[in-house]
Amino acid sequence: MSVVITGATGHLGSLVVDRLIEIGQPAGRIVATGRDTSRLAALAQRTGVQTRRADFADPASLADAFAGVEQLLLISTTDVGQRFDQHRQAIDAALAAGATLIVYTSILNADTSRLLLADEHRRTEEYLQASGAPHVILRNGWYLENYTDQLPVIRQHGVLPGSAGDGRVSVASRQDYADAAAAVLTGGGAVGDGSVHTIHELGGEAFTLTELAATFSEVLGTPIAYQDLPVDDYAALLTGAGLQAEVATALADADAGLSRGELHTTSDDLAKLIGRPPTTRDQAVRDAVARPTG
């Protein structure tokens, strides 16, 4: 069975490929795709998978990349404002190529969330559902790495900034979400009756950013405080740190959504799919601190 992974040049896509190999999927039946195939060379050398160019701005490349596809993992793109059109073209190309299953990585509570980031996910979900294609939608919660990747700056300033108030966020690691996607692609996609046309709300441990700051303090051995900012001020801080204005606005808006509970779930679908408890914040922070730098 041919499995095509989009966005395999990214963290999540490459982890899915590694997990598929680990659980016995034949490398020759896995196709890792990306805009720049040179960035896939190391992955192909390590795993033996096929690589193909798939540029969402070039529909012709999608037809070539998806040739022979049976299952497609459509990892959402990072081009905010262009995502829906890119996803629509990928879904159309996969169906034209004869895909029998499309798995899409969405965002938590996409159908009800008011997050700016949720709109294109919601539209993609609706398009996929209307297409009639067998599908599984993985509504991924927030990534622990969204926070642990900031540790050097957080340690330097002693502050975890945000606009989340006392809202709780359901998180897991990239590896957790990758393992869930691999489980779906290898037949473990159903939590319940075994059917496709399934939506999974995925998230692990839930916490406030004040609680996360306390974990940072404990693990780092230095006081870290959560600083709650107005959304506009937080966006300005992110822009000042070097993020593009539209990205900073989307992330600050996400924190506002977090404060409203839009990045929280009580679903245990993630644990069921991966067959173990998702990564905790304590474990993630300790692993990040122990990781070699430089």
Coordinates of N, CA and C in Angstrom, one line a residue, residues 106-282:
S106 N -5.4 18.8 11.3 CA -6.2 20.0 11.5 C -5.8 20.6 12.9
I107 N -6.7 21.4 13.5 CA -6.4 22.0 14.7 C -7.6 21.7 15.7
L108 N -7.3 21.6 17.0 CA -8.2 21.3 18.0 C -9.5 22.1 17.9
N109 N -10.6 21.5 18.0 CA -12.0 22.2 18.0 C -12.2 23.0 16.8
A110 N -11.7 22.6 15.6 CA -11.7 23.4 14.4 C -13.1 23.9 14.0
D111 N -14.1 23.1 14.4 CA -15.5 23.4 13.9 C -16.1 24.5 14.8
T112 N -15.6 24.7 16.0 CA -16.2 25.8 16.8 C -15.2 26.9 17.2
S113 N -14.0 26.7 17.0 CA -12.9 27.6 17.4 C -13.1 29.0 16.6
R114 N -12.8 30.0 17.4 CA -12.8 31.4 16.7 C -11.3 31.8 16.4
L115 N -10.4 30.9 16.6 CA -9.0 31.3 16.3 C -8.8 31.7 14.8
L116 N -8.0 32.6 14.6 CA -7.7 33.0 13.2 C -7.1 31.7 12.5
L117 N -6.3 31.0 13.2 CA -5.7 29.8 12.6 C -6.7 28.7 12.3
A118 N -7.8 28.7 12.9 CA -8.8 27.7 12.7 C -9.6 27.8 11.4
D119 N -9.7 29.0 10.9 CA -10.6 29.2 9.8 C -10.3 28.3 8.6
E120 N -9.0 28.4 8.2 CA -8.6 27.6 7.0 C -8.6 26.1 7.3
H121 N -8.4 25.7 8.5 CA -8.6 24.3 8.9 C -10.0 23.9 8.7
R122 N -10.9 24.7 9.2 CA -12.4 24.4 9.2 C -12.8 24.3 7.7
R123 N -12.4 25.2 6.9 CA -12.8 25.2 5.5 C -12.2 23.9 4.8
T124 N -11.0 23.5 5.1 CA -10.4 22.3 4.6 C -11.2 21.1 5.0
E125 N -11.5 21.0 6.3 CA -12.3 19.9 6.8 C -13.6 19.8 6.0
E126 N -14.3 20.9 5.8 CA -15.6 20.9 5.1 C -15.4 20.5 3.7
Y127 N -14.3 20.9 3.0 CA -14.1 20.5 1.6 C -13.8 19.0 1.5
L128 N -13.0 18.5 2.5 CA -12.7 17.1 2.5 C -13.9 16.3 2.7
Q129 N -14.8 16.7 3.7 CA -16.0 16.0 3.9 C -16.9 16.0 2.7
A130 N -17.0 17.1 2.1 CA -17.9 17.3 0.9 C -17.4 16.5 -0.3
S131 N -16.1 16.2 -0.3 CA -15.5 15.5 -1.4 C -16.0 14.0 -1.5
G132 N -16.5 13.5 -0.4 CA -16.9 12.1 -0.3 C -15.8 11.1 -0.2
A133 N -14.6 11.6 -0.1 CA -13.4 10.7 0.0 C -13.4 10.1 1.4
P134 N -13.0 8.8 1.6 CA -12.8 8.3 2.9 C -11.7 9.1 3.6
H135 N -11.9 9.5 4.8 CA -10.9 10.4 5.4 C -10.9 10.2 6.9
V136 N -9.8 10.6 7.5 CA -9.7 10.8 9.0 C -9.1 12.1 9.2
I137 N -9.7 12.9 10.1 CA -9.2 14.2 10.5 C -8.6 14.2 11.9
L138 N -7.3 14.6 12.0 CA -6.6 14.6 13.2 C -6.5 16.0 13.7
R139 N -7.3 16.4 14.6 CA -7.3 17.8 15.2 C -6.3 17.9 16.2
N140 N -5.1 18.2 15.8 CA -3.9 18.2 16.8 C -4.1 19.4 17.7
G141 N -3.8 19.2 19.0 CA -3.7 20.2 19.9 C -2.4 21.0 19.8
W142 N -2.1 21.8 20.8 CA -0.8 22.6 20.7 C 0.4 21.7 20.9
Y143 N 1.5 22.1 20.4 CA 2.7 21.3 20.6 C 3.5 21.7 21.8
L144 N 4.0 20.8 22.5 CA 4.9 21.1 23.7 C 6.1 21.9 23.2
E145 N 6.6 21.6 22.0 CA 7.8 22.3 21.4 C 7.5 23.8 21.2
N146 N 6.2 24.2 21.1 CA 5.9 25.6 21.0 C 6.5 26.4 22.2
Y147 N 6.6 25.6 23.3 CA 7.1 26.2 24.6 C 8.5 25.9 24.9
T148 N 8.9 24.6 24.7 CA 10.2 24.2 25.1 C 11.3 24.7 24.1
D149 N 10.9 25.0 22.9 CA 11.9 25.6 22.0 C 12.2 27.1 22.4
Q150 N 11.4 27.7 23.2 CA 11.7 29.0 23.7 C 12.5 29.1 25.0
L151 N 12.9 27.9 25.5 CA 13.6 27.8 26.8 C 14.8 28.7 26.9
P152 N 15.7 28.8 25.9 CA 16.9 29.7 26.1 C 16.5 31.1 26.4
V153 N 15.5 31.7 25.7 CA 15.1 33.1 25.9 C 14.3 33.2 27.2
I154 N 13.5 32.2 27.5 CA 12.7 32.2 28.8 C 13.7 32.2 29.9
R155 N 14.7 31.4 29.9 CA 15.7 31.3 30.9 C 16.5 32.6 31.1
Q156 N 16.8 33.2 29.9 CA 17.6 34.5 29.9 C 16.8 35.6 30.6
H157 N 15.5 35.7 30.3 CA 14.7 36.8 30.8 C 13.9 36.5 32.1
G158 N 13.8 35.2 32.4 CA 13.0 34.8 33.6 C 11.5 35.0 33.4
V159 N 11.0 35.0 32.2 CA 9.6 35.3 31.9 C 9.1 34.4 30.8
L160 N 7.9 33.9 31.0 CA 7.2 33.3 29.9 C 6.0 34.2 29.6
P161 N 6.1 34.9 28.4 CA 5.0 35.8 28.1 C 3.9 35.1 27.3
G162 N 2.7 35.8 27.4 CA 1.6 35.2 26.7 C 0.3 36.1 26.9
S163 N -0.8 35.6 26.3 CA -2.1 36.3 26.5 C -3.1 35.3 26.8
A164 N -2.8 34.3 27.5 CA -3.7 33.1 27.8 C -4.5 33.2 29.0
G165 N -4.2 34.2 29.9 CA -5.0 34.3 31.1 C -4.9 33.0 31.9
D166 N -6.0 32.5 32.4 CA -6.0 31.3 33.2 C -6.5 30.1 32.3
G167 N -6.5 30.3 31.0 CA -7.0 29.2 30.1 C -6.1 28.0 30.1
R168 N -6.7 26.9 29.9 CA -5.9 25.6 29.9 C -5.7 25.2 28.5
V169 N -4.5 24.7 28.2 CA -4.2 24.3 26.8 C -3.8 22.8 26.9
S170 N -4.4 22.0 25.9 CA -4.1 20.6 25.9 C -2.9 20.4 24.9
V171 N -1.9 19.8 25.4 CA -0.6 19.7 24.6 C -0.1 18.2 24.5
A172 N 0.8 18.1 23.6 CA 1.5 16.8 23.4 C 2.7 17.1 22.6
S173 N 3.6 16.2 22.4 CA 4.8 16.4 21.7 C 4.6 16.1 20.2
R174 N 5.5 16.6 19.4 CA 5.4 16.3 17.9 C 5.4 14.8 17.7
Q175 N 6.3 14.1 18.6 CA 6.3 12.6 18.4 C 5.0 12.0 18.7
D176 N 4.3 12.5 19.7 CA 3.0 11.9 20.0 C 2.0 12.0 18.8
Y177 N 2.0 13.2 18.2 CA 1.1 13.4 17.1 C 1.6 12.6 15.9
A178 N 2.9 12.5 15.7 CA 3.4 11.7 14.6 C 3.0 10.2 14.8
D179 N 3.1 9.7 16.0 CA 2.7 8.3 16.3 C 1.2 8.1 16.0
A180 N 0.4 9.1 16.3 CA -1.0 9.0 16.1 C -1.3 8.9 14.6
A181 N -0.6 9.8 13.8 CA -0.8 9.7 12.4 C -0.4 8.4 11.8
A182 N 0.7 7.9 12.3 CA 1.2 6.6 11.8 C 0.2 5.5 12.1
A183 N -0.3 5.6 13.3 CA -1.3 4.5 13.7 C -2.5 4.6 12.8
V184 N -3.0 5.7 12.4 CA -4.1 5.8 11.5 C -3.8 5.2 10.1
L185 N -2.6 5.6 9.6 CA -2.2 5.1 8.3 C -1.9 3.6 8.3
T186 N -1.7 3.0 9.4 CA -1.5 1.5 9.4 C -2.7 0.8 10.0
G187 N -3.8 1.4 10.0 CA -5.0 0.7 10.4 C -5.5 0.9 11.8
G188 N -4.8 1.7 12.5 CA -5.2 1.9 13.9 C -6.0 3.2 14.1
G189 N -6.6 3.7 13.0 CA -7.2 5.0 13.0 C -8.5 5.2 13.6
A190 N -9.2 4.1 14.0 CA -10.5 4.2 14.6 C -10.5 4.1 16.1
V191 N -11.1 5.1 16.7 CA -11.3 5.0 18.2 C -12.8 4.7 18.2
G192 N -13.2 3.5 18.3 CA -14.7 3.2 18.3 C -15.0 2.1 17.3
D193 N -15.7 2.5 16.3 CA -16.3 1.4 15.4 C -15.4 1.0 14.3
G194 N -14.3 1.6 14.1 CA -13.4 1.1 13.0 C -13.7 1.8 11.7
S195 N -14.5 2.8 11.7 CA -14.9 3.4 10.4 C -14.0 4.6 10.1
V196 N -13.9 4.9 8.8 CA -13.3 6.2 8.4 C -14.3 7.3 8.4
H197 N -14.1 8.4 7.8 CA -14.9 9.6 8.0 C -15.0 9.9 9.5
T198 N -13.8 9.9 10.1 CA -13.7 10.0 11.6 C -12.9 11.3 11.9
I199 N -13.3 12.0 13.0 CA -12.6 13.1 13.5 C -12.1 12.8 14.9
H200 N -10.8 13.0 15.1 CA -10.2 12.8 16.4 C -9.7 14.1 17.0
E201 N -10.2 14.4 18.2 CA -9.7 15.6 19.0 C -8.5 15.1 19.8
L202 N -7.3 15.6 19.4 CA -6.0 15.1 20.0 C -5.4 16.1 20.9
G203 N -5.1 15.7 22.1 CA -4.4 16.5 23.1 C -4.0 15.6 24.3
G204 N -3.0 16.0 25.0 CA -2.6 15.3 26.2 C -2.9 16.1 27.5
E205 N -1.9 16.2 28.3 CA -2.0 16.9 29.6 C -2.5 18.4 29.3
A206 N -3.4 18.9 30.1 CA -3.8 20.3 30.0 C -3.3 21.1 31.2
F207 N -2.9 22.3 30.9 CA -2.3 23.2 32.0 C -2.5 24.6 31.6
T208 N -2.4 25.5 32.6 CA -2.3 26.9 32.4 C -0.8 27.3 32.1
L209 N -0.6 28.5 31.6 CA 0.8 28.9 31.4 C 1.4 29.3 32.7
T210 N 0.6 29.6 33.7 CA 1.2 29.8 35.0 C 1.8 28.5 35.5
E211 N 1.0 27.4 35.3 CA 1.5 26.1 35.8 C 2.8 25.7 35.0
L212 N 2.8 26.0 33.7 CA 4.0 25.7 32.9 C 5.2 26.5 33.4
A213 N 5.0 27.8 33.7 CA 6.1 28.6 34.2 C 6.6 28.0 35.5
A214 N 5.7 27.4 36.3 CA 6.2 26.8 37.6 C 7.0 25.6 37.3
T215 N 6.7 24.8 36.2 CA 7.5 23.7 35.8 C 8.8 24.1 35.3
F216 N 8.8 25.2 34.5 CA 10.1 25.8 34.1 C 11.0 26.1 35.3
S217 N 10.4 26.8 36.2 CA 11.2 27.2 37.4 C 11.8 26.0 38.1
E218 N 11.0 24.9 38.3 CA 11.4 23.7 39.0 C 12.6 23.1 38.3
V219 N 12.4 22.9 37.0 CA 13.4 22.1 36.2 C 14.7 23.0 36.0
L220 N 14.5 24.3 35.7 CA 15.7 25.1 35.4 C 16.4 25.5 36.7
G221 N 15.7 25.4 37.8 CA 16.3 25.9 39.1 C 16.4 27.3 39.2
T222 N 15.6 28.1 38.5 CA 15.6 29.5 38.6 C 14.2 30.0 38.4
P223 N 13.8 31.1 39.1 CA 12.4 31.6 39.0 C 12.0 32.0 37.6
I224 N 10.9 31.5 37.1 CA 10.3 31.9 35.8 C 8.8 32.3 36.1
A225 N 8.5 33.4 35.7 CA 7.1 34.0 35.9 C 6.3 34.0 34.6
Y226 N 5.0 33.7 34.7 CA 4.2 33.9 33.5 C 3.7 35.4 33.5
Q227 N 4.0 36.0 32.4 CA 3.6 37.4 32.3 C 2.4 37.5 31.3
D228 N 1.2 37.8 31.8 CA 0.0 37.9 30.9 C -0.1 39.3 30.3
L229 N -0.1 39.4 29.0 CA -0.1 40.6 28.3 C -1.4 40.8 27.5
P230 N -1.8 42.0 27.2 CA -2.9 42.3 26.2 C -2.5 41.7 24.9
V231 N -3.4 41.2 24.1 CA -3.1 40.5 22.9 C -2.3 41.4 21.9
D232 N -2.6 42.6 21.8 CA -1.8 43.5 20.9 C -0.4 43.7 21.4
D233 N -0.2 43.7 22.7 CA 1.1 43.9 23.3 C 1.9 42.6 23.0
Y234 N 1.3 41.5 23.2 CA 2.0 40.2 22.9 C 2.4 40.1 21.5
A235 N 1.5 40.4 20.6 CA 1.8 40.4 19.1 C 3.0 41.3 18.8
A236 N 3.0 42.5 19.5 CA 4.1 43.4 19.2 C 5.4 42.8 19.8
L237 N 5.4 42.2 20.9 CA 6.6 41.5 21.5 C 7.1 40.5 20.5
L238 N 6.2 39.6 19.9 CA 6.6 38.6 19.0 C 7.2 39.2 17.7
T239 N 6.6 40.3 17.3 CA 7.1 41.0 16.1 C 8.5 41.5 16.4
G240 N 8.7 42.1 17.6 CA 10.0 42.6 18.0 C 11.0 41.5 18.1
A241 N 10.6 40.3 18.3 CA 11.5 39.1 18.4 C 11.9 38.5 17.1
G242 N 11.3 39.1 16.0 CA 11.7 38.7 14.7 C 10.6 38.0 13.9
L243 N 9.5 37.7 14.4 CA 8.4 37.0 13.7 C 7.8 38.0 12.7
Q244 N 7.3 37.4 11.6 CA 6.5 38.2 10.6 C 5.3 38.7 11.3
A245 N 4.8 39.9 10.9 CA 3.6 40.5 11.6 C 2.4 39.5 11.5
E246 N 2.1 38.9 10.4 CA 0.9 38.1 10.3 C 1.1 36.8 11.2
V247 N 2.3 36.3 11.3 CA 2.5 35.1 12.2 C 2.4 35.5 13.6
A248 N 2.9 36.7 14.0 CA 2.8 37.2 15.4 C 1.4 37.4 15.8
T249 N 0.6 38.0 14.8 CA -0.8 38.2 15.1 C -1.6 36.9 15.3
A250 N -1.3 35.9 14.5 CA -2.0 34.6 14.6 C -1.6 33.9 15.9
L251 N -0.4 34.0 16.3 CA 0.0 33.4 17.6 C -0.6 34.1 18.8
A252 N -0.6 35.4 18.8 CA -1.2 36.1 19.9 C -2.7 35.8 19.9
D253 N -3.3 35.8 18.8 CA -4.7 35.4 18.7 C -5.0 34.0 19.2
A254 N -4.0 33.1 19.0 CA -4.2 31.8 19.5 C -4.2 31.7 21.0
D255 N -3.3 32.6 21.6 CA -3.3 32.7 23.1 C -4.6 33.2 23.6
A256 N -5.2 34.2 22.9 CA -6.6 34.7 23.2 C -7.6 33.5 23.2
G257 N -7.5 32.7 22.1 CA -8.3 31.5 22.1 C -8.1 30.5 23.2
L258 N -6.8 30.4 23.5 CA -6.5 29.5 24.7 C -7.2 30.0 25.9
S259 N -7.2 31.3 26.1 CA -7.9 31.9 27.3 C -9.4 31.5 27.3
R260 N -10.0 31.3 26.1 CA -11.4 31.0 26.0 C -11.6 29.5 26.0
G261 N -10.6 28.7 26.2 CA -10.7 27.2 26.2 C -10.8 26.6 24.8
E262 N -10.4 27.3 23.8 CA -10.5 26.7 22.4 C -9.3 25.8 22.1
L263 N -8.3 25.7 22.9 CA -7.2 24.8 22.7 C -7.2 23.7 23.8
H264 N -8.3 23.4 24.3 CA -8.5 22.4 25.4 C -9.4 21.3 25.0
T265 N -9.1 20.1 25.3 CA -10.0 19.0 25.1 C -9.9 18.0 26.2
T266 N -11.0 17.3 26.5 CA -11.0 16.2 27.5 C -10.9 14.9 26.8
S267 N -10.8 14.9 25.5 CA -10.8 13.6 24.7 C -9.5 12.8 25.0
D268 N -9.7 11.5 25.1 CA -8.5 10.6 25.3 C -8.1 9.9 24.0
D269 N -8.6 10.5 22.8 CA -8.3 9.8 21.6 C -6.8 9.6 21.3
L270 N -6.0 10.6 21.7 CA -4.6 10.6 21.4 C -3.9 9.4 22.2
A271 N -4.2 9.2 23.5 CA -3.7 8.1 24.2 C -4.1 6.8 23.6
K272 N -5.4 6.7 23.2 CA -5.9 5.5 22.6 C -5.2 5.1 21.3
L273 N -4.9 6.2 20.5 CA -4.3 5.9 19.2 C -2.8 5.5 19.3
I274 N -2.1 6.1 20.3 CA -0.7 5.8 20.4 C -0.4 4.7 21.4
G275 N -1.4 4.3 22.2 CA -1.3 3.1 23.1 C -0.4 3.4 24.3
R276 N -0.3 4.7 24.7 CA 0.5 5.1 25.8 C 0.0 6.5 26.2
P277 N 0.4 6.9 27.5 CA 0.1 8.3 27.8 C 0.9 9.3 27.0
P278 N 0.3 10.4 26.6 CA 1.1 11.4 25.8 C 2.2 12.0 26.7
T279 N 3.1 12.6 26.1 CA 4.2 13.3 26.8 C 3.7 14.3 27.8
T280 N 4.2 14.4 29.0 CA 3.9 15.4 30.0 C 4.8 16.6 29.8
R281 N 4.3 17.7 30.4 CA 5.1 19.0 30.3 C 6.4 18.8 31.1
D282 N 6.4 18.1 32.2 CA 7.6 17.9 33.0 C 8.6 17.1 32.2

